[in-house]
C-alpha positions as MATLAB code, in Angstrom:
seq = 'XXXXXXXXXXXXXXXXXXXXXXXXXXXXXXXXXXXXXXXXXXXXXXXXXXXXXXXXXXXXXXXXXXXXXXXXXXXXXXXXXXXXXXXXXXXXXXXXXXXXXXXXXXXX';
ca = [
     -76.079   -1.568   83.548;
     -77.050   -4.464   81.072;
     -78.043   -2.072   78.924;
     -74.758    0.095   78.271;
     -72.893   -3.315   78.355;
     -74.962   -4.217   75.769;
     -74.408   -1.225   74.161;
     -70.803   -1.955   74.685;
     -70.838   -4.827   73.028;
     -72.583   -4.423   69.722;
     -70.653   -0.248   69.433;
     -66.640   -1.876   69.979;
     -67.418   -4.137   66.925;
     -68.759   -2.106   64.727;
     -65.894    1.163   66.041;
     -63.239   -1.506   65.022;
     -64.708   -2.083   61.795;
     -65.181    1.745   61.447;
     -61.491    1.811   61.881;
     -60.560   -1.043   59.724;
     -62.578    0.580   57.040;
     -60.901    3.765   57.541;
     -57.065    2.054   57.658;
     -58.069    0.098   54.659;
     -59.127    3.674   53.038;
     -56.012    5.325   53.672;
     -53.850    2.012   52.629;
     -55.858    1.916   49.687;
     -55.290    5.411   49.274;
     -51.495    5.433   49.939;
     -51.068    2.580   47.302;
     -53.199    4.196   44.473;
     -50.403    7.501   44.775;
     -47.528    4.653   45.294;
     -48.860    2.945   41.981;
     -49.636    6.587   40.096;
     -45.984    7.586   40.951;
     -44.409    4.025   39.889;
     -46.396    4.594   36.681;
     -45.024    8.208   36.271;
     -41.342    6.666   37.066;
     -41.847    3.808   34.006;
     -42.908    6.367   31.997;
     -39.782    8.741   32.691;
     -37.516    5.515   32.311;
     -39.267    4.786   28.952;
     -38.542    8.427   27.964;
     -34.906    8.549   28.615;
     -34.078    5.354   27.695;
     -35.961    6.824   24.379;
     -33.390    9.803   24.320;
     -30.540    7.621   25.002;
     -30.992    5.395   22.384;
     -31.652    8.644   20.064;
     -28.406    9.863   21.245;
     -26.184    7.203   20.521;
     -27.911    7.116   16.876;
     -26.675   10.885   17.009;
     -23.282    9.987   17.866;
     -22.620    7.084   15.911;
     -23.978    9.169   12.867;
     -21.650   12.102   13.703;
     -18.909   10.002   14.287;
     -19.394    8.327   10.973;
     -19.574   11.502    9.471;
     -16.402   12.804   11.519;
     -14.405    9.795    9.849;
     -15.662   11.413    6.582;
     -14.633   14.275    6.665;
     -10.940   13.218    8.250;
     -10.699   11.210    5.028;
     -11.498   14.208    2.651;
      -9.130   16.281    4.611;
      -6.631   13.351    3.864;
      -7.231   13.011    0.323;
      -6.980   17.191    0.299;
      -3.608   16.931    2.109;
      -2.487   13.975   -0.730;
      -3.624   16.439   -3.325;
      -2.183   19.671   -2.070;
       1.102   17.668   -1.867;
       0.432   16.210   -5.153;
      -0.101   19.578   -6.125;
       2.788   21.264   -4.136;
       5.567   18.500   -5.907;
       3.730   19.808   -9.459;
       4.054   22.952   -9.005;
       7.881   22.643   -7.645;
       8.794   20.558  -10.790;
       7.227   23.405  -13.051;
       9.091   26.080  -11.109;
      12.398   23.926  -11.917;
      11.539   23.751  -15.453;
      10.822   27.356  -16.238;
      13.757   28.285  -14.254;
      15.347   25.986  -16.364;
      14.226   27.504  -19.844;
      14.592   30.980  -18.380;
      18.123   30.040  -18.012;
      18.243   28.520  -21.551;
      16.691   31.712  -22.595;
      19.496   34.090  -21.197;
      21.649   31.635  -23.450;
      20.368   32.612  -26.910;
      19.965   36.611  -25.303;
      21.356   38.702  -28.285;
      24.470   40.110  -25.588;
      25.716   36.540  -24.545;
];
């Protein structure tokens, strides 16, 4: 009986480090995938705040260019009516001569 209580007493020990080394296995195990999927998470932050910051460049470049292009279309409008008052004035002037012409017409 001394002998299997001796036994007893040197096996628990070494069964509860057994099982402290195998818990500190599978913590150490648990917080190597906890810190590889943290790291994979940073990474995929880093990444789209990378693509968010490239797409507001984008947009504030095609809004720039946006505001462009409304001002051409402006100054095209200011033109065409430029144009369009021109070409109204001309119109009354050649109806004008055309009228002066029927004047001097060798029947009037």
């Amino acid at each position: 009986m001394k002998h299997s209580s001796r036994i007893a007493k040197t096996l628990i020990p070494v069964l509860i480090l057994l099982l402290a080394a195998a818990m500190t296995a599978v913590f150490l195990t648990r917080a190597g995938e906890l810190r590889k999927n943290v790291n994979e998470k940073k990474a995929l932050l880093f990444k789209s705040r990378a693509v968010w910051e490239q797409t507001a460049a984008d947009k504030e470049a095609l809004l720039k260019e946006l505001t462009e292009v409304r001002n051409q279309i402006r100054e095209a409008e200011l033109s065409l009516d430029e144009a369009t008052e021109k070409a109204a004035g001309l119109k009354a002037e050649i109806n004008a001569l055309q009228e002066e012409m029927k004047s001097f017409s060798p029947g009037n």
